[in-house]
Coordinates of C-alpha atoms in Angstrom, one line a residue:
M1 CA -1.2 13.1 8.0
G2 CA -0.2 9.9 9.6
S3 CA 2.8 8.3 11.6
G4 CA 3.8 5.1 9.4
P5 CA 6.9 4.7 7.2
R6 CA 4.6 5.7 4.2
E7 CA 4.1 8.8 5.6
H8 CA 7.8 9.3 6.5
A9 CA 8.4 8.7 2.9
I10 CA 6.2 11.2 1.7
A11 CA 7.1 14.0 3.9
W12 CA 11.0 12.9 2.9
K13 CA 10.0 13.7 -0.6
L14 CA 7.9 16.6 -0.1
C15 CA 11.1 18.3 1.7
Q16 CA 12.8 18.1 -1.4
S17 CA 10.1 20.1 -3.3
K18 CA 11.4 23.3 -4.4
T19 CA 8.0 24.7 -4.0
V20 CA 7.7 23.6 -0.5
E21 CA 8.6 26.0 2.4
H22 CA 7.9 23.6 5.1
V23 CA 6.4 20.3 6.1
Y24 CA 4.3 19.7 9.0
V25 CA 3.5 16.2 10.0
V26 CA 0.7 15.4 12.3
P27 CA 1.4 13.5 14.2
G28 CA 4.7 12.1 12.7
N29 CA 7.3 9.8 14.4
A30 CA 10.9 10.1 15.3
G31 CA 12.1 9.9 11.8
T32 CA 10.1 12.8 10.5
A33 CA 11.0 14.7 13.4
M34 CA 14.6 14.4 12.2
L35 CA 13.9 15.8 8.5
G36 CA 15.3 19.4 8.3
K37 CA 12.5 21.0 6.7
A38 CA 9.7 19.5 8.6
T39 CA 8.0 19.7 12.2
N40 CA 5.9 17.2 13.9
I41 CA 2.6 18.4 15.5
T42 CA 1.5 16.0 18.3
N43 CA -1.0 18.3 20.2
V44 CA -3.9 17.9 17.6
T45 CA -5.6 14.6 17.4
V46 CA -5.3 13.7 13.7
S47 CA -8.6 12.1 13.7
D48 CA -10.3 15.5 14.6
F49 CA -10.8 16.8 11.2
A50 CA -12.6 19.9 12.1
R51 CA -9.5 20.9 14.2
V52 CA -6.9 19.9 11.5
V53 CA -8.6 22.2 9.0
L54 CA -8.4 25.1 11.6
L55 CA -4.8 24.2 12.2
A56 CA -4.1 24.1 8.4
K57 CA -5.8 27.4 8.1
E58 CA -3.5 28.8 11.0
L59 CA -0.3 27.7 9.5
G60 CA -1.2 28.8 6.0
I61 CA -1.1 25.3 4.5
G62 CA -1.4 24.8 0.6
L63 CA -1.6 21.1 0.5
V64 CA -2.7 18.4 2.8
V65 CA -1.5 14.8 2.1
P66 CA -3.6 12.1 4.4
G67 CA -1.8 8.7 4.4
A68 CA -4.0 6.1 5.7
V69 CA -7.4 5.2 3.8
Q70 CA -9.3 5.7 7.1
Y71 CA -8.9 9.4 6.8
F72 CA -10.6 9.1 3.3
V73 CA -13.3 6.9 4.6
D74 CA -14.0 9.5 7.5
D75 CA -14.3 12.1 4.7
I76 CA -11.1 14.2 5.0
E77 CA -11.7 15.1 1.6
G78 CA -15.1 16.7 2.4
Y79 CA -13.7 18.6 5.4
F80 CA -11.3 20.5 3.4
R81 CA -13.8 21.0 0.1
G82 CA -14.2 24.7 -0.3
T83 CA -11.6 25.7 2.2
G84 CA -9.3 26.9 -0.4
I85 CA -6.6 24.4 0.9
A86 CA -5.8 21.5 -1.6
C87 CA -6.2 17.7 -0.1
F88 CA -4.8 15.1 -1.7
A89 CA -7.7 12.3 -1.1
C90 CA -10.6 10.7 -3.0
T91 CA -14.2 11.2 -1.7
K92 CA -15.3 8.7 0.9
E93 CA -17.8 7.3 -1.9
V94 CA -14.7 6.3 -4.0
A95 CA -12.9 5.0 -0.9
Q96 CA -15.7 2.1 -0.7
L97 CA -13.3 0.5 -3.5
E98 CA -10.8 -0.2 -1.0
V99 CA -12.7 -0.7 2.4
S100 CA -15.4 -2.7 1.1
K101 CA -14.4 -6.3 -0.6
P102 CA -17.9 -6.8 -1.6
F103 CA -18.2 -3.4 -3.2
A104 CA -14.8 -3.8 -5.1
K105 CA -15.6 -7.4 -6.3
D106 CA -19.3 -6.5 -7.7
F107 CA -17.5 -3.5 -9.2
M108 CA -15.0 -5.4 -11.0
I109 CA -17.9 -7.6 -12.3
R110 CA -19.8 -4.6 -13.6
H111 CA -17.1 -3.4 -15.7
D112 CA -15.6 -6.6 -17.0
I113 CA -12.4 -6.2 -15.0
P114 CA -10.7 -9.8 -14.6
T115 CA -10.4 -10.9 -11.0
A116 CA -10.9 -14.2 -9.2
R117 CA -14.5 -16.1 -8.8
Y118 CA -15.9 -15.3 -5.3
Q119 CA -19.1 -15.1 -3.3
S120 CA -19.8 -12.6 -0.5
F121 CA -21.4 -13.4 2.9
T122 CA -22.8 -11.5 6.0
A123 CA -22.5 -12.2 9.6
A124 CA -25.7 -14.1 9.2
G125 CA -24.6 -16.3 6.6
V126 CA -21.9 -18.2 8.4
E127 CA -23.2 -21.7 7.4
A128 CA -23.8 -20.4 4.0
A129 CA -20.1 -19.5 3.5
K130 CA -19.1 -22.9 5.0
D131 CA -21.3 -24.8 2.5
Y132 CA -19.7 -22.7 -0.3
I133 CA -16.1 -23.5 0.5
L134 CA -16.9 -27.1 0.9
Q135 CA -18.7 -27.1 -2.7
V136 CA -16.2 -25.3 -4.7
P137 CA -13.4 -27.3 -6.6
Y138 CA -10.8 -24.8 -6.2
P139 CA -8.7 -23.5 -3.1
V140 CA -9.9 -20.2 -1.7
V141 CA -8.8 -17.2 0.0
V142 CA -11.2 -15.8 2.8
K143 CA -11.3 -12.1 3.3
A144 CA -12.6 -10.0 5.9
A145 CA -14.7 -7.4 4.0
G146 CA -13.6 -4.4 5.6
L147 CA -10.4 -2.5 6.8
A148 CA -8.0 -4.8 8.9
G149 CA -4.6 -3.4 8.5
G150 CA -3.5 -5.2 5.8
R151 CA -4.0 -8.6 7.7
G152 CA -7.9 -9.3 6.8
S153 CA -6.8 -11.9 4.0
I154 CA -6.4 -15.6 5.1
I155 CA -4.9 -18.1 2.9
P156 CA -5.8 -21.4 4.4
S157 CA -3.9 -24.8 3.6
S158 CA -6.9 -26.7 3.8
K159 CA -10.7 -26.8 3.8
E160 CA -10.6 -27.2 7.4
E161 CA -8.5 -24.1 7.7
A162 CA -11.1 -22.2 5.5
L163 CA -13.9 -23.2 7.7
Q164 CA -12.0 -21.8 10.7
A165 CA -11.2 -18.7 8.8
V166 CA -15.0 -17.9 8.6
D167 CA -15.4 -18.3 12.2
D168 CA -12.4 -16.2 12.9
I169 CA -13.8 -13.3 11.0
L170 CA -17.6 -13.4 11.2
V171 CA -18.0 -15.0 14.6
H172 CA -15.1 -14.3 16.7
Q173 CA -14.5 -10.9 15.0
K174 CA -10.6 -11.6 14.9
F175 CA -10.4 -8.2 13.0
G176 CA -13.1 -6.0 14.5
R177 CA -16.7 -5.7 14.2
E178 CA -16.5 -3.4 11.2
A179 CA -14.2 -5.4 9.0
G180 CA -15.8 -8.7 10.2
S181 CA -19.3 -7.4 9.4
S182 CA -19.1 -9.6 6.2
L183 CA -16.6 -11.6 4.0
V184 CA -15.5 -12.9 0.7
V185 CA -14.7 -16.1 -0.1
E186 CA -12.4 -15.9 -3.4
E187 CA -10.7 -18.5 -5.7
Y188 CA -7.0 -18.9 -4.9
L189 CA -4.9 -17.5 -7.6
E190 CA -1.4 -18.8 -8.6
G191 CA 1.0 -16.5 -9.9
T192 CA 3.2 -13.6 -9.0
E193 CA 1.9 -10.4 -7.6
V194 CA 2.5 -7.2 -8.9
S195 CA 1.6 -3.7 -7.6
I196 CA 0.4 -0.8 -9.9
L197 CA 0.4 2.7 -8.7
T198 CA -1.5 5.2 -10.8
L199 CA -1.8 8.9 -10.6
S200 CA -5.4 10.1 -11.8
D201 CA -6.5 14.1 -12.1
C202 CA -9.9 15.5 -11.9
N203 CA -9.9 15.8 -15.8
G204 CA -9.0 12.3 -16.5
H205 CA -5.1 12.6 -17.1
T206 CA -3.3 9.5 -15.9
W207 CA 0.4 8.6 -14.9
T208 CA 1.6 5.1 -14.0
F209 CA 4.7 4.7 -11.6
P210 CA 7.0 1.8 -12.4
T211 CA 5.6 -1.4 -11.4
L212 CA 6.8 -3.0 -7.9
Q213 CA 6.4 -6.1 -6.1
D214 CA 5.4 -6.2 -2.3
H215 CA 6.0 -9.4 -0.1
K216 CA 2.9 -9.7 2.1
R217 CA 3.6 -12.7 4.1
M218 CA 5.3 -12.8 7.3
Y219 CA 8.1 -15.4 6.7
D220 CA 10.6 -16.3 4.1
G221 CA 9.1 -18.3 1.4
D222 CA 5.9 -16.4 1.4
I223 CA 4.6 -18.5 4.4
G224 CA 2.8 -17.3 7.5
P225 CA 0.2 -14.8 8.3
N226 CA -0.4 -11.9 5.8
T227 CA 1.1 -8.5 6.9
G228 CA 0.9 -4.9 6.0
G229 CA 3.9 -5.7 3.5
L230 CA 7.6 -6.5 4.7
G231 CA 9.3 -5.1 1.6
A232 CA 9.1 -4.0 -2.0
Y233 CA 11.3 -3.7 -4.8
G234 CA 11.0 -2.1 -8.4
P235 CA 10.8 -1.9 -11.4
T236 CA 9.8 -5.2 -11.7
P237 CA 11.8 -6.9 -14.8
F238 CA 9.3 -9.4 -15.9
V239 CA 6.6 -6.6 -16.4
T240 CA 7.4 -5.6 -20.0
P241 CA 6.1 -2.5 -21.9
T242 CA 3.7 -4.8 -23.9
L243 CA 2.3 -6.3 -20.5
M244 CA 2.0 -2.8 -19.0
K245 CA -0.1 -1.8 -21.9
E246 CA -2.2 -4.9 -21.6
I247 CA -2.6 -4.0 -17.8
E248 CA -3.6 -0.5 -18.4
K249 CA -6.1 -1.3 -21.3
S250 CA -8.1 -4.2 -19.4
I251 CA -7.7 -3.1 -15.7
V252 CA -6.5 0.4 -14.9
Q253 CA -8.6 2.3 -17.5
P254 CA -11.7 0.5 -17.3
A255 CA -11.5 0.9 -13.4
L256 CA -11.2 4.4 -13.7
E257 CA -13.8 4.9 -16.3
G258 CA -16.0 2.7 -14.5
L259 CA -16.0 5.0 -11.3
L260 CA -16.5 7.9 -13.5
F261 CA -19.5 6.3 -15.3
E262 CA -21.1 5.5 -11.7
G263 CA -20.6 9.2 -10.8
L264 CA -17.5 8.6 -8.8
K265 CA -14.6 10.7 -10.3
F266 CA -11.3 9.5 -9.1
V267 CA -8.4 11.7 -7.9
G268 CA -5.7 10.6 -6.2
C269 CA -3.4 7.6 -6.4
L270 CA -5.2 4.2 -7.5
Y271 CA -3.2 1.2 -6.3
T272 CA -3.9 -2.1 -8.3
G273 CA -2.7 -5.3 -6.7
L274 CA -2.4 -7.8 -9.3
M275 CA -1.8 -11.6 -9.7
L276 CA 0.1 -12.4 -13.1
T277 CA -1.5 -15.9 -13.8
S278 CA -0.8 -18.1 -16.8
S279 CA -4.1 -17.0 -18.1
G280 CA -3.2 -13.2 -17.7
P281 CA -3.7 -10.6 -15.0
R282 CA -6.2 -10.6 -12.5
V283 CA -7.0 -8.0 -9.8
L284 CA -6.6 -8.8 -6.0
E285 CA -7.6 -5.7 -4.9
F286 CA -7.8 -2.0 -5.4
N287 CA -6.6 0.7 -2.9
V288 CA -7.4 4.3 -3.1
R289 CA -4.0 5.8 -1.7
F290 CA -0.5 5.3 -1.9
G291 CA 1.0 1.9 -1.3
E292 CA 3.0 0.6 1.7
P293 CA 5.7 -0.6 1.7
E294 CA 5.8 0.4 -2.1
M295 CA 5.9 3.9 -1.3
Q296 CA 9.4 3.6 0.4
S297 CA 10.8 2.6 -2.7
M298 CA 8.9 4.7 -5.1
V299 CA 10.2 7.9 -3.7
L300 CA 13.7 6.8 -4.5
L301 CA 12.7 6.3 -8.0
L302 CA 11.2 9.7 -8.7
D303 CA 13.9 12.0 -10.4
D304 CA 15.2 15.3 -9.1
E305 CA 13.6 17.5 -11.6
T306 CA 10.1 15.9 -10.3
D307 CA 8.4 18.3 -7.7
F308 CA 6.4 16.0 -5.6
A309 CA 4.3 18.7 -4.1
E310 CA 3.6 20.2 -7.8
V311 CA 2.6 16.6 -9.0
L312 CA 0.1 16.2 -6.0
L313 CA -1.4 19.5 -6.6
A314 CA -1.6 19.0 -10.4
C315 CA -3.9 15.9 -9.6
I316 CA -6.4 18.0 -7.8
N317 CA -6.2 20.9 -10.1
G318 CA -6.6 18.8 -13.1
T319 CA -3.4 19.6 -14.9
L320 CA -1.2 16.2 -14.3
D321 CA -0.7 16.3 -18.1
Q322 CA 1.2 19.7 -17.5
V323 CA 3.8 19.1 -14.8
H324 CA 7.2 17.1 -15.2
I325 CA 7.1 13.7 -13.7
D326 CA 9.7 10.8 -14.4
T327 CA 11.8 8.4 -12.7
V328 CA 15.6 7.5 -12.8
P329 CA 17.2 4.5 -14.1
G330 CA 18.1 1.5 -11.9
F331 CA 16.2 -0.3 -9.2
A332 CA 14.9 0.6 -5.6
C333 CA 14.5 -1.8 -3.0
N334 CA 13.2 -1.8 0.7
V335 CA 13.4 -4.2 3.8
V336 CA 11.1 -3.8 6.4
M337 CA 12.0 -4.6 10.2
T338 CA 9.0 -5.4 12.6
G339 CA 8.8 -5.7 16.2
E340 CA 8.4 -8.7 18.4
G341 CA 4.6 -10.1 18.0
Y342 CA 3.7 -8.4 14.8
P343 CA 1.4 -8.7 13.0
D344 CA -0.8 -10.0 16.2
P345 CA -2.0 -6.6 17.8
D346 CA -2.4 -8.5 21.3
L347 CA 1.2 -9.6 21.1
D348 CA 2.8 -6.5 19.3
H349 CA 4.3 -4.1 21.6
G350 CA 7.0 -1.3 21.7
G351 CA 9.5 0.3 24.1
E352 CA 12.7 -1.4 22.6
V353 CA 15.8 0.7 22.4
I354 CA 16.9 0.8 18.6
E355 CA 20.7 0.7 18.0
M356 CA 21.9 1.9 14.7
R357 CA 25.4 2.0 13.5
D358 CA 26.7 4.6 11.2
T359 CA 28.1 2.8 8.1
G360 CA 28.5 5.8 5.8
S361 CA 26.1 4.3 3.7
D362 CA 23.4 6.5 1.4
A363 CA 20.7 4.0 2.6
V364 CA 17.4 5.7 3.9
F365 CA 15.9 4.8 6.8
F366 CA 12.0 5.3 6.9
H367 CA 10.4 5.3 10.4
G368 CA 7.3 3.8 11.3
Q369 CA 6.1 3.7 15.2
T370 CA 9.4 5.2 16.6
R371 CA 9.8 7.7 19.3
M372 CA 12.6 9.3 21.3
E373 CA 12.5 8.5 24.8
D374 CA 15.2 10.0 27.1
G375 CA 17.6 10.8 24.1
K376 CA 17.2 7.1 22.8
L377 CA 15.4 5.9 19.8
T378 CA 12.8 3.3 20.8
T379 CA 10.0 1.2 19.0
G380 CA 6.4 1.7 19.2
G381 CA 5.3 -1.5 17.8
G382 CA 4.3 -2.3 14.3
K383 CA 7.0 -1.9 11.6
P384 CA 9.4 0.5 13.2
L385 CA 12.0 0.9 10.2
T386 CA 12.2 0.3 6.7
C387 CA 15.8 0.5 5.0
A388 CA 15.5 1.7 1.4
V389 CA 18.0 2.0 -1.2
I390 CA 18.4 2.7 -5.1
R391 CA 21.3 1.3 -7.2
D392 CA 21.9 0.7 -10.9
T393 CA 21.2 -3.1 -10.6
L394 CA 18.6 -5.2 -8.7
R395 CA 21.3 -7.4 -7.2
E396 CA 23.2 -4.0 -5.8
A397 CA 20.2 -2.8 -4.3
L398 CA 19.2 -5.8 -2.3
D399 CA 22.8 -6.1 -1.3
A400 CA 22.9 -2.6 0.0
A401 CA 19.5 -2.8 1.4
Y402 CA 20.6 -5.9 3.6
E403 CA 23.7 -4.2 4.3
G404 CA 21.6 -1.2 6.0
V405 CA 19.4 -3.9 8.0
A406 CA 22.7 -5.4 9.5
S407 CA 23.4 -1.9 11.1
V408 CA 20.1 -2.0 13.0
S409 CA 19.4 -4.0 16.0
F410 CA 16.6 -4.1 18.5
R411 CA 15.0 -6.8 20.7
G412 CA 12.6 -8.9 18.9
M413 CA 13.7 -7.5 15.5
H414 CA 12.5 -9.4 12.3
Y415 CA 12.7 -9.1 8.6
R416 CA 12.3 -11.3 5.8
K417 CA 15.6 -12.3 3.9
D418 CA 14.2 -13.2 0.6
I419 CA 12.8 -9.9 -0.8
A420 CA 13.0 -10.3 -4.8
A421 CA 14.6 -13.9 -4.2
R422 CA 12.4 -15.6 -6.4
L423 CA 11.8 -13.9 -9.7
P424 CA 9.1 -15.8 -11.8
N425 CA 9.4 -18.0 -14.6
F426 CA 7.0 -16.6 -17.3
S427 CA 7.2 -19.5 -19.6
D428 CA 3.6 -19.2 -20.0
Y429 CA 3.4 -15.6 -20.7
R430 CA 4.7 -15.8 -24.4
A431 CA 1.5 -14.6 -25.6
L432 CA 1.6 -11.5 -23.6
I433 CA 5.2 -10.6 -23.3
H434 CA 7.1 -10.3 -26.8
S435 CA 8.6 -6.9 -26.7

């Protein structure tokens, strides 16, 4: 369910599963339409869950995989509960961990999960939020409380910009009424970001993917507005086994156990966005679904013996410990290409013809908002294409990804040229990294 590059990557991997007869994508895009074992269904509104359930029954579907968190919030899991059709989604109550920044921050405090200092404010507390910003002795990040398509975190460069961010979110409703009903003012953390994706089944079995690093800011050098992610690579060479054990012990397991303690059993993929600071890992955010653009690299890392459909079904059935799941050696990297105007929804538009030159490369192009018009591939706004590759070394993966990007052109095309260009200096991590 969905039409973005993450959904294309999921469908691409499911098409390789030996246990899968056919994949239907609602509504899909031009890329999913090109998959040999898949069919797009565009005459059903994807948000009409009652109709989607009927469609799944008519087609004899065994597994439903929603992509975007909005489906979770709107209770897709509840619609499929009791139908006999497996749905890889957490409950709408668990989804609050992603969709409500105040809920997530309060949850972390309750369960001693390390995170940044913060304070939450409602729309009635504009002046209180501004007073708080002026009083705290550290730089801050201002986050819209609800879903904002990855754009709701504003990193101001001054107190004045932080005050303006409060007005943008709470007064001007820049990210919409629901997202801007409240906000969180959070301590800005220095360090290096890393993404942790953990599968969890209904019996508490877990499996964590290799760590990846996303690149959220719009321009090279990590400047400009936040986006939904412009590229990701992994595994990250600086997250050692020792550090990973520390992260699982102090963050991932306490989060899953905390949810269970509060009557919110987690089934699905827990995405943990971390900042590795000089004082140790700190949680930036939790998501309750596969990451994007992380997923475009992750599917390349899974080995040929991993049947992705079996793995997702095992999460739902409580048998994750009984299925094969493993990764191949090497590094996967992806580079996202955006359209003109992105990420501003008022300026972002589509309709541009995409030219793709055949280079004979094995790079995989995952589509976002693309469509075929009069036999021509065109953009539909947002992030039309992601070029993903896997190689033995990170350097080789980066070179191959950018070679793939060079074979694509469309008017207004933009991409970051510094994916994985700045590996961190972890001299302050000697206490944690010693393996």
